Coordinates of C-alpha atoms (C1' of nucleotides) in Angstrom, one line a residue:
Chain A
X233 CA 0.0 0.0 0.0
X234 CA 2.2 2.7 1.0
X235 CA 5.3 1.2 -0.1
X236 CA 7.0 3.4 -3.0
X237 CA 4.2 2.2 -6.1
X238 CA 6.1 1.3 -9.2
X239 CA 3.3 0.0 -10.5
X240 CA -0.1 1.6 -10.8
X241 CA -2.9 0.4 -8.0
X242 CA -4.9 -1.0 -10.7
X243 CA -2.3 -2.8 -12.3
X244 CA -1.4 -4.8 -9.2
X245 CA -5.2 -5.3 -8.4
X246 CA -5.3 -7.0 -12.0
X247 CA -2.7 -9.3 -11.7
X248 CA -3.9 -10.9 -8.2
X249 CA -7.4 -10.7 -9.2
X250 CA -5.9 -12.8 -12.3
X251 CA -4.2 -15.5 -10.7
X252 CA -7.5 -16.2 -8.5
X253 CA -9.4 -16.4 -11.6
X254 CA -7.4 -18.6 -13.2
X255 CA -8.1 -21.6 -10.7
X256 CA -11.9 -21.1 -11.7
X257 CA -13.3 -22.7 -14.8
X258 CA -14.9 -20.6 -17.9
X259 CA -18.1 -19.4 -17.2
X260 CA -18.0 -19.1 -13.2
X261 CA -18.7 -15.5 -11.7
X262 CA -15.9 -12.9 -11.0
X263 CA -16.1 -10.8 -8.3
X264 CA -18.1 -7.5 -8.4
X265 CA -16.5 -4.0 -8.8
X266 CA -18.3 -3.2 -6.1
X267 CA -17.2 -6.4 -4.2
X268 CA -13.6 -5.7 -5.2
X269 CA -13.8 -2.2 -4.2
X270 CA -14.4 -2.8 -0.6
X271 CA -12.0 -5.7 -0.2
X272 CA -9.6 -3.5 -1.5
X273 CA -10.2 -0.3 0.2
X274 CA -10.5 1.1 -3.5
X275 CA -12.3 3.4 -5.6
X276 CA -14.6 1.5 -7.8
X277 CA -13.3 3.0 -11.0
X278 CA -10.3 1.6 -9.9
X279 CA -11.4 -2.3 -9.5
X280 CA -13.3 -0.9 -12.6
X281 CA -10.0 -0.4 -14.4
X282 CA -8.6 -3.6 -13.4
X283 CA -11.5 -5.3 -14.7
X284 CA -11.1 -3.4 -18.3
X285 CA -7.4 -4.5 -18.1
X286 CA -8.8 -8.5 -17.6
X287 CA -11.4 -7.7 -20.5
X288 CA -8.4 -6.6 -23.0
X289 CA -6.1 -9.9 -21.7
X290 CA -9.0 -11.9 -22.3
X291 CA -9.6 -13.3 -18.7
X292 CA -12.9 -12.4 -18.2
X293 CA -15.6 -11.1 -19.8
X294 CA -18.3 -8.2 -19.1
X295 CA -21.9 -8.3 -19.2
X296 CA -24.0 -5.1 -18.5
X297 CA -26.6 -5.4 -16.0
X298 CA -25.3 -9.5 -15.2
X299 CA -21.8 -9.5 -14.2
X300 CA -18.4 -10.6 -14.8
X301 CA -17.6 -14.0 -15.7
X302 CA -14.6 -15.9 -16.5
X303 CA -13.6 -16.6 -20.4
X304 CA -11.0 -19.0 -22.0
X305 CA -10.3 -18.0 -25.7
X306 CA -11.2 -21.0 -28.3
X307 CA -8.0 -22.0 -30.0
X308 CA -8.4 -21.8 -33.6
X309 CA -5.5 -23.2 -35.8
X310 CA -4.7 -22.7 -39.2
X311 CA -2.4 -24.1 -41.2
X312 CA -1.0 -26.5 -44.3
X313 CA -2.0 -29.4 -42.3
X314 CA -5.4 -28.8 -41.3
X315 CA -8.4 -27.4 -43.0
X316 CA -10.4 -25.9 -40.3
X317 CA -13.9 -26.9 -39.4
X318 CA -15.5 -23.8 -37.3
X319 CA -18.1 -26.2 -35.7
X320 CA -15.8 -28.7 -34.6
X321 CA -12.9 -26.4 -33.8
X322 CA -15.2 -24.7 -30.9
X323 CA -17.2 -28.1 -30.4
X324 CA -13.3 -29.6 -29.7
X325 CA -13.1 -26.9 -26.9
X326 CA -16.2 -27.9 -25.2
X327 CA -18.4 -24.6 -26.1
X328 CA -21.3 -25.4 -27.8
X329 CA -21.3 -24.2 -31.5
X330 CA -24.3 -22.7 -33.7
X331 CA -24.5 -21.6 -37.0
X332 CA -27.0 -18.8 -38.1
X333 CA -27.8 -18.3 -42.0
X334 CA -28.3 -15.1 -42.5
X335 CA -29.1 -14.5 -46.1
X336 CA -28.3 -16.2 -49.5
X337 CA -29.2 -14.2 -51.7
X338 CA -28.2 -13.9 -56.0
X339 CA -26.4 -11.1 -57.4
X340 CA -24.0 -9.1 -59.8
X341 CA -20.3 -10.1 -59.0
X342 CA -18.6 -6.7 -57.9
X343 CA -15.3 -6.1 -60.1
X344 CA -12.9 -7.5 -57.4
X345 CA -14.8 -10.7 -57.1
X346 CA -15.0 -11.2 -61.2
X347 CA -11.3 -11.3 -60.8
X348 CA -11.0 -13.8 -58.6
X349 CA -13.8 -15.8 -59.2
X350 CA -12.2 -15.9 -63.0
X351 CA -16.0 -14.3 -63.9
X352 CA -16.9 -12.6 -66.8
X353 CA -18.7 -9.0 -67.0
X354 CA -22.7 -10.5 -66.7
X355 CA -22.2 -13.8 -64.3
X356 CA -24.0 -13.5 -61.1
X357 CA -23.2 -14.8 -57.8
X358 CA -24.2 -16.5 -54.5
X359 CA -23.5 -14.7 -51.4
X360 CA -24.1 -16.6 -48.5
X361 CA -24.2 -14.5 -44.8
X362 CA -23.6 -16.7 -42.1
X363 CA -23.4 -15.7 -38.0
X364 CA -21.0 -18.0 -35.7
X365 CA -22.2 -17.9 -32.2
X366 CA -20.5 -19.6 -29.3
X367 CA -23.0 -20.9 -26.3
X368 CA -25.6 -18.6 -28.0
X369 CA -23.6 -15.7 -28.3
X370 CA -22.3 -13.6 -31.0
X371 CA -18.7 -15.3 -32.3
X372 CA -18.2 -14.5 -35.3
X373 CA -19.6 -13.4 -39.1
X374 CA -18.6 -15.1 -41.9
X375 CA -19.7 -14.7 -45.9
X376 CA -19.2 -16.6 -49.2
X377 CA -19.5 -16.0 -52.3
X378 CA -19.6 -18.7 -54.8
X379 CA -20.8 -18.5 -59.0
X380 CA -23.5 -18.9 -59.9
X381 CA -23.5 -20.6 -62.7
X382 CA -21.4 -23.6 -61.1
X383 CA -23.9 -23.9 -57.6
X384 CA -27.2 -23.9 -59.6
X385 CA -29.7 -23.7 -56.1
X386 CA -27.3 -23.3 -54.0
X387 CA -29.9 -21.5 -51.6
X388 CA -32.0 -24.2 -51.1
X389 CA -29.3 -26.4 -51.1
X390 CA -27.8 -24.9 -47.8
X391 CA -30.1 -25.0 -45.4
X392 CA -30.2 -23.3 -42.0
X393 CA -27.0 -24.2 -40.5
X394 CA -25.9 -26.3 -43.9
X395 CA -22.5 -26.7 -44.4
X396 CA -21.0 -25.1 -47.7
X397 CA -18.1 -27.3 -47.7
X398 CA -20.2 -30.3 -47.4
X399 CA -22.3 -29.3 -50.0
X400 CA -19.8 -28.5 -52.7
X401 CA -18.5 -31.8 -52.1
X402 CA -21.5 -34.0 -51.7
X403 CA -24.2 -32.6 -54.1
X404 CA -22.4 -30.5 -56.7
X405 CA -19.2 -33.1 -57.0
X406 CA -16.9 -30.8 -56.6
X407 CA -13.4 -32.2 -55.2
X408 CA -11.7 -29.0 -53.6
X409 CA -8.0 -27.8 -54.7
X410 CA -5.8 -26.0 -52.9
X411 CA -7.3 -23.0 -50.4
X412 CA -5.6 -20.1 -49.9
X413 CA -5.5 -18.3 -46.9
X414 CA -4.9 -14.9 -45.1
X415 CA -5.0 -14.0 -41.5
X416 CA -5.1 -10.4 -39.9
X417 CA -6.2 -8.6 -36.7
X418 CA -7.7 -5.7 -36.6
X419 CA -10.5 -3.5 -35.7
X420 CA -14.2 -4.4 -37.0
X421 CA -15.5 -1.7 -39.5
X422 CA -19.0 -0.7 -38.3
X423 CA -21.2 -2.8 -40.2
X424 CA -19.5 -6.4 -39.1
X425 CA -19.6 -4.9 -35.6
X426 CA -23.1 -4.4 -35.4
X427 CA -24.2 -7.9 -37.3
X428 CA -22.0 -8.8 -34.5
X429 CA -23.9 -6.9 -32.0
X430 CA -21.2 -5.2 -30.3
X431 CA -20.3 -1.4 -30.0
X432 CA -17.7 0.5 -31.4
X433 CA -15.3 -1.4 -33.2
X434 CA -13.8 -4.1 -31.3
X435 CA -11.0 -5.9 -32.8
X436 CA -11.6 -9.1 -34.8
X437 CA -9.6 -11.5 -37.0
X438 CA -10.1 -11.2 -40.7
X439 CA -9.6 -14.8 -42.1
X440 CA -10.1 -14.6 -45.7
X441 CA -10.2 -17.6 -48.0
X442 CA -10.5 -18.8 -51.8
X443 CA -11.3 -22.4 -52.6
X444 CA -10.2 -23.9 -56.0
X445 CA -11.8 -26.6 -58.0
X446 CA -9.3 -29.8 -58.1
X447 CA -9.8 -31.0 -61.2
X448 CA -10.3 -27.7 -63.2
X449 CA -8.2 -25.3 -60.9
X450 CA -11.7 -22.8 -61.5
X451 CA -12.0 -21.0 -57.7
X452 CA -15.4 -22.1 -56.1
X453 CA -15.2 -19.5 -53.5
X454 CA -14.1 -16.3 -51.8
X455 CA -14.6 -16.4 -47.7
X456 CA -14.3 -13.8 -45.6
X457 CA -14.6 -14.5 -42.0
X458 CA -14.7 -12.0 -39.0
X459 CA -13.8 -13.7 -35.5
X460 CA -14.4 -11.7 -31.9
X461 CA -10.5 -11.3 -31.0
X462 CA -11.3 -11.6 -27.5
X463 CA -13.5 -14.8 -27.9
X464 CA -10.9 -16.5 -30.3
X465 CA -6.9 -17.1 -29.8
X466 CA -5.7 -17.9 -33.8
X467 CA -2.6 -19.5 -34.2
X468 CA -1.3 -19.6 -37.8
X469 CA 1.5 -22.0 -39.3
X470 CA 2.8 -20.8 -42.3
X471 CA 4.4 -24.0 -43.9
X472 CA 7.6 -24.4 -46.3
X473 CA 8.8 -21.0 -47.4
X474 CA 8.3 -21.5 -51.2
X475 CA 11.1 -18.5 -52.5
X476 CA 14.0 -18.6 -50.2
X477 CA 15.6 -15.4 -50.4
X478 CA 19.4 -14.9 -52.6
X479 CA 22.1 -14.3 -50.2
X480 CA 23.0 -11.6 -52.3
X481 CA 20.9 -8.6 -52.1
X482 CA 21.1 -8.7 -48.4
X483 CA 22.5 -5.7 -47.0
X484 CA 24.8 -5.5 -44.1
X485 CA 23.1 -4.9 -40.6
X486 CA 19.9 -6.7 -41.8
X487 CA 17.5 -8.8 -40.1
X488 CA 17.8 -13.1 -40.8
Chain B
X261 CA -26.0 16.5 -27.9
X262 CA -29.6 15.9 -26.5
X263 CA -31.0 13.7 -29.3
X264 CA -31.5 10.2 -27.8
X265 CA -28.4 8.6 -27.6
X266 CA -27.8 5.5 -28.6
X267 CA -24.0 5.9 -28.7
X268 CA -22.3 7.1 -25.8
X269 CA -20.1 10.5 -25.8
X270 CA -16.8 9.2 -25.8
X271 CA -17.6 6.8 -28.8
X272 CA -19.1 9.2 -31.0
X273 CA -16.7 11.8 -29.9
X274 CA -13.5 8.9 -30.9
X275 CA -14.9 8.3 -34.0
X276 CA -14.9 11.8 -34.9
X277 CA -11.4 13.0 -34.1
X278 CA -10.5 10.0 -36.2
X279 CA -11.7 10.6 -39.1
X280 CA -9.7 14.1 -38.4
X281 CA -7.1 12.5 -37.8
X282 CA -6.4 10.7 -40.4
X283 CA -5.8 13.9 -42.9
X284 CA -2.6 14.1 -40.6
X285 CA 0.7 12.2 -41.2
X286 CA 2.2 9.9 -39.0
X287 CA 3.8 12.0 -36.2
X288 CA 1.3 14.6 -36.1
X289 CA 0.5 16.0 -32.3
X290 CA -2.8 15.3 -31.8
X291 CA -5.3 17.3 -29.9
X292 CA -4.9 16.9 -25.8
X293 CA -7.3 15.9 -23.3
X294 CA -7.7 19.1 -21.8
X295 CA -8.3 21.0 -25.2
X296 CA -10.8 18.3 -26.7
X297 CA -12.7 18.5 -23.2
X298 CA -12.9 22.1 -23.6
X299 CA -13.8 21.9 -27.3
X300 CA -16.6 19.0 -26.8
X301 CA -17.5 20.3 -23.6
X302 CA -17.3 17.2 -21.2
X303 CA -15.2 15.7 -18.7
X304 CA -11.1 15.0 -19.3
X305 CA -11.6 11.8 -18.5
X306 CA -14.4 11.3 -20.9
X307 CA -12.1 13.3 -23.6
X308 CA -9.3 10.3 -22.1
X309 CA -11.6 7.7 -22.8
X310 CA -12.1 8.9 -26.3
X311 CA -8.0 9.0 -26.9
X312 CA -7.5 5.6 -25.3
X313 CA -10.2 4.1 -27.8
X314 CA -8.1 5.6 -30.4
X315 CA -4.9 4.2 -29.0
X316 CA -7.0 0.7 -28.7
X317 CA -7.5 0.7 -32.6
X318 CA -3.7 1.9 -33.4
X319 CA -4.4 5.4 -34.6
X320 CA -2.5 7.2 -32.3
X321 CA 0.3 6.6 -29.4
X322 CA 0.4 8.5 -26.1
X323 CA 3.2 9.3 -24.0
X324 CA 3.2 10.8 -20.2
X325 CA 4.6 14.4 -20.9
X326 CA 5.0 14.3 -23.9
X327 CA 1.2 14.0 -25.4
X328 CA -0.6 12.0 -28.4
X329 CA 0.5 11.8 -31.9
X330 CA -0.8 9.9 -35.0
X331 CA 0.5 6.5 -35.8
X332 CA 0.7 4.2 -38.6
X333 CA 0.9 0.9 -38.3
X334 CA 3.9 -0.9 -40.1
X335 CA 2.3 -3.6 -42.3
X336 CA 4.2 -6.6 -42.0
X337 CA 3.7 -10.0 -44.1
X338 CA 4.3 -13.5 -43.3
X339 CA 4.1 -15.9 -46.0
X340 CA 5.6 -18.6 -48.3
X341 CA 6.5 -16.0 -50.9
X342 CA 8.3 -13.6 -48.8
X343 CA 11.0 -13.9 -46.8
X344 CA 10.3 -11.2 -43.9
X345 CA 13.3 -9.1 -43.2
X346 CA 12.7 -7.2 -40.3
X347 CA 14.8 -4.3 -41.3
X348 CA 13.8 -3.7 -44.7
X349 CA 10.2 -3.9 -43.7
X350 CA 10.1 -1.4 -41.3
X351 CA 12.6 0.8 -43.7
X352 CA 9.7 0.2 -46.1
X353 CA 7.3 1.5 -44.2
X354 CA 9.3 5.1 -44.1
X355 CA 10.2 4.3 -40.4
X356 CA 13.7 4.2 -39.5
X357 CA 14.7 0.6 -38.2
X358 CA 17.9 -0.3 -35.4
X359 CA 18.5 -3.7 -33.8
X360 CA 20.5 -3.6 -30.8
X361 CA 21.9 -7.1 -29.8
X362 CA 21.5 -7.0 -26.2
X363 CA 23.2 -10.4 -25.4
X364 CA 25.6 -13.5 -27.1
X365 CA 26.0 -16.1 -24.4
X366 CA 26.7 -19.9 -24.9
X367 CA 24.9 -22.3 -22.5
X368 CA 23.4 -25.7 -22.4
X369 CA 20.3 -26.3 -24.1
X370 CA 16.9 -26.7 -22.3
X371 CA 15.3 -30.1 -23.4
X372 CA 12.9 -28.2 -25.7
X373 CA 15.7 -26.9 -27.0
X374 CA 17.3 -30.9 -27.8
X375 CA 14.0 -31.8 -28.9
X376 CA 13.6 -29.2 -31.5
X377 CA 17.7 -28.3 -33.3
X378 CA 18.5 -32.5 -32.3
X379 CA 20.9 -32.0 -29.8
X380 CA 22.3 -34.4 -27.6
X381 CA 22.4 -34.4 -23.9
X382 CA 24.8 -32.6 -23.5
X383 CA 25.4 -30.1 -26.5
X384 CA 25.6 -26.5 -26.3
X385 CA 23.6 -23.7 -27.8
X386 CA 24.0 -19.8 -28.5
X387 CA 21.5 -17.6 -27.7
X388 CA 21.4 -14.3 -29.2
X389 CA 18.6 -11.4 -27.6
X390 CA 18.0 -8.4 -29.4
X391 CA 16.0 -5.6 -29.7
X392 CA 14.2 -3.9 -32.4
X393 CA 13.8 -0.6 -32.9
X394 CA 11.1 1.8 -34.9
X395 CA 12.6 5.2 -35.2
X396 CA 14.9 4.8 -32.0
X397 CA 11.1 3.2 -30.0
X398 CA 11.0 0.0 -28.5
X399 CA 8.9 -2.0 -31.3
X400 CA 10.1 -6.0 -30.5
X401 CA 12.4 -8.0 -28.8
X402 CA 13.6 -11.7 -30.5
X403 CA 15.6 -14.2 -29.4
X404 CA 17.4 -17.0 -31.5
X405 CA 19.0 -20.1 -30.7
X406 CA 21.7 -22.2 -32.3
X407 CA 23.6 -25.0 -31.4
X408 CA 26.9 -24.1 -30.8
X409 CA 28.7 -26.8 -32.3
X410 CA 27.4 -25.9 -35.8
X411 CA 28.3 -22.2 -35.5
X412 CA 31.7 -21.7 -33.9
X413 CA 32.2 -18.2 -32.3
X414 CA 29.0 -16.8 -33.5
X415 CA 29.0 -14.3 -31.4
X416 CA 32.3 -12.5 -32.5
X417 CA 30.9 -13.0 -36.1
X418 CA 27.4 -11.6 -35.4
X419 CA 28.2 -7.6 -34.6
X420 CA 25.7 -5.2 -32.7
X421 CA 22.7 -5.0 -35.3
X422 CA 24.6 -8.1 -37.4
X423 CA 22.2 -10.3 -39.6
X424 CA 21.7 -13.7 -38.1
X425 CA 20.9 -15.1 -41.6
X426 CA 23.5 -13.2 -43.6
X427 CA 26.0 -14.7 -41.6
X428 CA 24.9 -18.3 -41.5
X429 CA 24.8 -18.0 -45.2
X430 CA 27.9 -16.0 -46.0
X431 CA 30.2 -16.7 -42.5
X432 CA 29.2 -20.7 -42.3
X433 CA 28.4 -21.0 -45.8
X434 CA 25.3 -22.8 -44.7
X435 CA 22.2 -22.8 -47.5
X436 CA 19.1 -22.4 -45.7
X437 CA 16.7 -25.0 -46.5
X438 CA 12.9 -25.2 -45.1
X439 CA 11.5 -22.7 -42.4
X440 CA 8.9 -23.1 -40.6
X441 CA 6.4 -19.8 -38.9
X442 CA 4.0 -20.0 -36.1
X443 CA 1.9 -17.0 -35.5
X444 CA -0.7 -15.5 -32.7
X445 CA -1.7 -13.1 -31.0
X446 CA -1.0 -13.1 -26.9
X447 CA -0.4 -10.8 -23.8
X448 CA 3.2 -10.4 -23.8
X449 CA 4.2 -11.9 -20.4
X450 CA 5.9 -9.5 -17.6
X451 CA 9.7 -9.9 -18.2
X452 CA 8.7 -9.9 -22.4
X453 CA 7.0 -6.3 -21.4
X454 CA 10.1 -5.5 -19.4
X455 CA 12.4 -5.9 -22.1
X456 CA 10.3 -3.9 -24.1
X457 CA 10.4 -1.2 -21.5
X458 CA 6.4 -1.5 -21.6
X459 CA 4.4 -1.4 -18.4
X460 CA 1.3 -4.4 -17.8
X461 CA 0.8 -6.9 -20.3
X462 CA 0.6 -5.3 -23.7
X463 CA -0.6 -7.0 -26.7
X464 CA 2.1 -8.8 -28.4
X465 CA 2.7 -10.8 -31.6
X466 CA 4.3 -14.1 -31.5
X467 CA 6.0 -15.2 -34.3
X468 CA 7.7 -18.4 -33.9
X469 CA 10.2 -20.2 -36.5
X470 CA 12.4 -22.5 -37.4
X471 CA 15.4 -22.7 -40.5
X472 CA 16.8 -25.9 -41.0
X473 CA 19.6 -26.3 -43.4
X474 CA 19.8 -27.2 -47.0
X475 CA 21.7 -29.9 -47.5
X476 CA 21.4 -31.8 -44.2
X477 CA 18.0 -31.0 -43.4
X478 CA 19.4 -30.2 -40.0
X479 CA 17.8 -27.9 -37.7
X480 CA 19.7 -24.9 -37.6
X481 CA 17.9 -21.7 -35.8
X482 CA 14.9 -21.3 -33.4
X483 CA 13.1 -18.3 -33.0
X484 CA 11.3 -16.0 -30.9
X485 CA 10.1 -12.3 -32.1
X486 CA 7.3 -10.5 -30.1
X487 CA 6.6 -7.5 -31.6
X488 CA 4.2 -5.1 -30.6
X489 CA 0.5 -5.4 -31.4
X490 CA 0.0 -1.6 -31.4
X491 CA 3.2 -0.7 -33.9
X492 CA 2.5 -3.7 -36.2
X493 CA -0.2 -5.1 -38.4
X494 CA 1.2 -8.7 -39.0
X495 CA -1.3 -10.1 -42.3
X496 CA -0.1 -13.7 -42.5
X497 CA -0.4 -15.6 -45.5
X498 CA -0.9 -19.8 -46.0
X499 CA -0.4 -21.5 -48.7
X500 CA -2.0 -24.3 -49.8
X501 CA -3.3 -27.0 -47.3
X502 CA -1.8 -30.1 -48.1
X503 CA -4.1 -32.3 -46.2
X504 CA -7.1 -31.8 -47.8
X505 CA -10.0 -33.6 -45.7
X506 CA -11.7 -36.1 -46.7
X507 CA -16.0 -35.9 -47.5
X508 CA -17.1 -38.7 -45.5
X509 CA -16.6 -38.0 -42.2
X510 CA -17.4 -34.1 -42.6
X511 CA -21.0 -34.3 -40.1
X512 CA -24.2 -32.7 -41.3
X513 CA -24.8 -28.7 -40.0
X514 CA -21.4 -28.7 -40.2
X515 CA -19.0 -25.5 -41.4
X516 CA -16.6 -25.3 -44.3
Chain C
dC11 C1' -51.0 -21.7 -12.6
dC12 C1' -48.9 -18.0 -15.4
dC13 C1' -47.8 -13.5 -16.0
dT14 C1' -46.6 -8.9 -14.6
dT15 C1' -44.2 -5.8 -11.8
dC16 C1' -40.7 -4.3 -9.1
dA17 C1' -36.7 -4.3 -6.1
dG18 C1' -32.1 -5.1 -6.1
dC19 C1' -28.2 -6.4 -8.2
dT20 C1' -24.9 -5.8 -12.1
dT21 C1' -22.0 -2.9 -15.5
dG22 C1' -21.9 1.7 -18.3
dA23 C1' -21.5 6.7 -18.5
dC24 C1' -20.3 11.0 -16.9
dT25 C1' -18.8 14.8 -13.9
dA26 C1' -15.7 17.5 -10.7
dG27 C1' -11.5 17.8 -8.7
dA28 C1' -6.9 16.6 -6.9
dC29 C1' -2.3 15.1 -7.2
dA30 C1' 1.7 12.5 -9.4
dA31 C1' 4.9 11.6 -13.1
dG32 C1' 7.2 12.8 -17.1
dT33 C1' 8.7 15.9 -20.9
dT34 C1' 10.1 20.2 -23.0
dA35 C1' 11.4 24.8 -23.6
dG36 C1' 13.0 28.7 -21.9
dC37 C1' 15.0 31.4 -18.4
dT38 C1' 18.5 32.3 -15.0
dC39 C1' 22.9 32.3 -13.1
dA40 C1' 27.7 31.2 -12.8
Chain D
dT33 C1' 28.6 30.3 -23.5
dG34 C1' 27.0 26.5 -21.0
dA35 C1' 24.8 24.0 -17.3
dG36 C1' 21.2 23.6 -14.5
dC37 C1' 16.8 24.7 -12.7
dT38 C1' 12.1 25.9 -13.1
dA39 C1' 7.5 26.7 -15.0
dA40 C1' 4.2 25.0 -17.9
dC41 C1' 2.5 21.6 -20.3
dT42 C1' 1.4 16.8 -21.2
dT43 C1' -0.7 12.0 -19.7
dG44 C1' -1.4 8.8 -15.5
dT45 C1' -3.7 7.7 -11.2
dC46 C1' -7.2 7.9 -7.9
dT47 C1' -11.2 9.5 -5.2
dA48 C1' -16.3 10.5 -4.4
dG49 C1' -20.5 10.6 -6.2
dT50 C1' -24.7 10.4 -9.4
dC51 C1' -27.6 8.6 -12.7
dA52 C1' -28.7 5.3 -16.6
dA53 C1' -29.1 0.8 -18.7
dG54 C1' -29.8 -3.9 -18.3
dC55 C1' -30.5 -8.4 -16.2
dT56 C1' -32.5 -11.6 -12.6
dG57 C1' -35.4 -13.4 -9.4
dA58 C1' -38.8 -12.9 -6.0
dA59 C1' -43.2 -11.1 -4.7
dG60 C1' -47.7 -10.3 -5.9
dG61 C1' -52.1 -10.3 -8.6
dG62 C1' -55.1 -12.1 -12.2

DNA sequence: CCCTTCAGCTTGACTAGACAAGTTAGCTCA
DNA sequence: TGAGCTAACTTGTCTAGTCAAGCTGAAGGG
């Protein structure tokens, strides 16, 4: 208390309330910020503060009007060696998965997408909106895009729920090529935050996708998938570097 | 002001200095707390909650004393078709790289350590700690390991801001063969934010790899790099997935 | 029995004020 | 001129209090 404070009252507060927390399992109740204040002797925009500072680590999380409970991020790998399944990833880490389909609906291909769907200037295609939740709440918001032309009734196909990758496979006969894919944190633009049902812009992972055909090498789809940052811990393995660098061109007092 | 809010003050109030902010260039002084309370009419700390929610998406850094100023985060991109080089990635970015080797010691390996560069019991390694620095700040600290046998008097070879991979390729005429990249996003842990001369637990990215040689297939190099969350935007790239699963046992209401 | 209402809890938002810690620029004095 | 100190500014910490928003469960009425 009164010894010379390096670190901030908060800060310290955090840290123990941290290390009792993590002896409790996901889902059981954190103390109050009232409750912490008066074992403390603190403000409560202190033990407020220390709670925030759990929130951003990823210890706990807040709910207005019900309390504080404790979270454990869902580990979600990517890599050469697996192709990830959202349901079973989260089903793996004993939360119970649900899959929402939001729309499927027919359309124009924008420019971008004619480019990488290999599309020419009148093909149309199928945009699937699809809403991850984890134990009933908002996880994550995923869409795909797919031609037309190649997933004839597509939206009755998928059902509510229905998986895209099952479908390609099982009713169109399509055997899936290589997948492409690239991984980046950052902070939600407004309209994924509020399909999301969150304020502001918290920060999600953008895992975006393209799935080729394997016999024709013709991409089947473009993914773009928007995870809650503090709901899921991504780990990406990048495999075999394809171009290794020439000795060469590498300057003195550079990085390996 | 008194329209019914559905956004609280210090949101609304964020979201517009950002979008003023971001006419400015990187290193622009940024408004203060006192001045946008006065201007907006509320509290400092409501004007401070604001400028943390900026600092929270990466548009600005604060310093004690010294005040806020726009940042930019330095794009940096993992993948099998680059090579990252630290230094020329930063450089690109118009931000002025250093790398200060903080330590060269020789010691026995941890059995981690064995397991991974196949060491025996009792073989040696290097370890080499440095620093990296965006225009003279703190930005990431990265360890490498080596087993010592393979690189006699590394650290006499490797100067202060020396090129780990320049010198196993030029020094130990070593060709580097495979590498491998782990990447994710954590809460740097206390004597990680130390090092970086950062307070708490700041958000930190992890990127883990491993070089093996050429010709032998021989692990050569581990390494560690945690660079900051807030300074970089790490977009990592996979290639393709060369397990591709098989249809069967894919369940129904499953994802793709 | 079910449904509504409300009391009592939670977190969220905001204000007013005080002091501490750290940086910078300029002024003063040797 | 040069070194050092100070004043003024910044962000950081913490307190005390008020009201709002949202959830839960218990009490009460139909």
């Amino acid at each position: 208390m009164s010894t010379q404070r390096a670190e901030p009252l908060w800060l310290s507060l955090s840290d123990q309330v941290e290390s009792e927390l993590s002896r409790l399992p996901a889902g059981a109740p954190a103390p109050s910020e009232h409750e912490l204040a008066a074992r403390f002797g603190v403000n409560r925009l202190t033990a407020r503060a220390a709670m925030q500072e759990l929130e951003r680590r990823g210890v706990v999380r807040r709910y207005q009007g019900r309390g504080t409970v404790v979270a454990r991020k869902v580990e979600y790998r990517i890599g050469p060696d697996w192709i990830p399944s959202w349901t079973r990833t989260v089903a793996a880490a004993g939360v119970e998965p649900r899959t929402v389909t939001e729309d499927a609906a027919t359309r124009r291909a924008r420019n971008d997408e004619r480019a990488e769907l290999d599309l020419g200037g009148h093909d149309r295609v199928v945009q699937l909106d699809r809403l991850r939740l984890c134990d009933e709440e908002c996880a994550g918001y995923q869409t795909s895009v797919l031609p037309a032309a190649r997933v004839p009734g597509l939206r009755d196909v998928v059902g509510v729920g229905g998986s895209v990758y099952e479908v390609l496979t099982e009713h169109y006969g399509f055997a899936p090529g290589r997948v492409w894919t690239r991984v980046e944190q950052i902070s939600a633009p407004g309209w994924v935050a509020r399909r999301l049902g969150m304020r502001g812009r918290p920060a999600v992972v953008l895992v975006r996708g393209r799935l080729d055909c394997q016999r024709t090498g013709a991409p089947l789809e473009l993914t773009f998938a928007w995870l809650r940052a503090d709901m899921f811990d991504v780990i990406v393995e990048v495999g075999e570097w394809k171009r290794l660098p020439a000795p060469i061109p590498v300057r003195k007092a550079d990085a390996s």
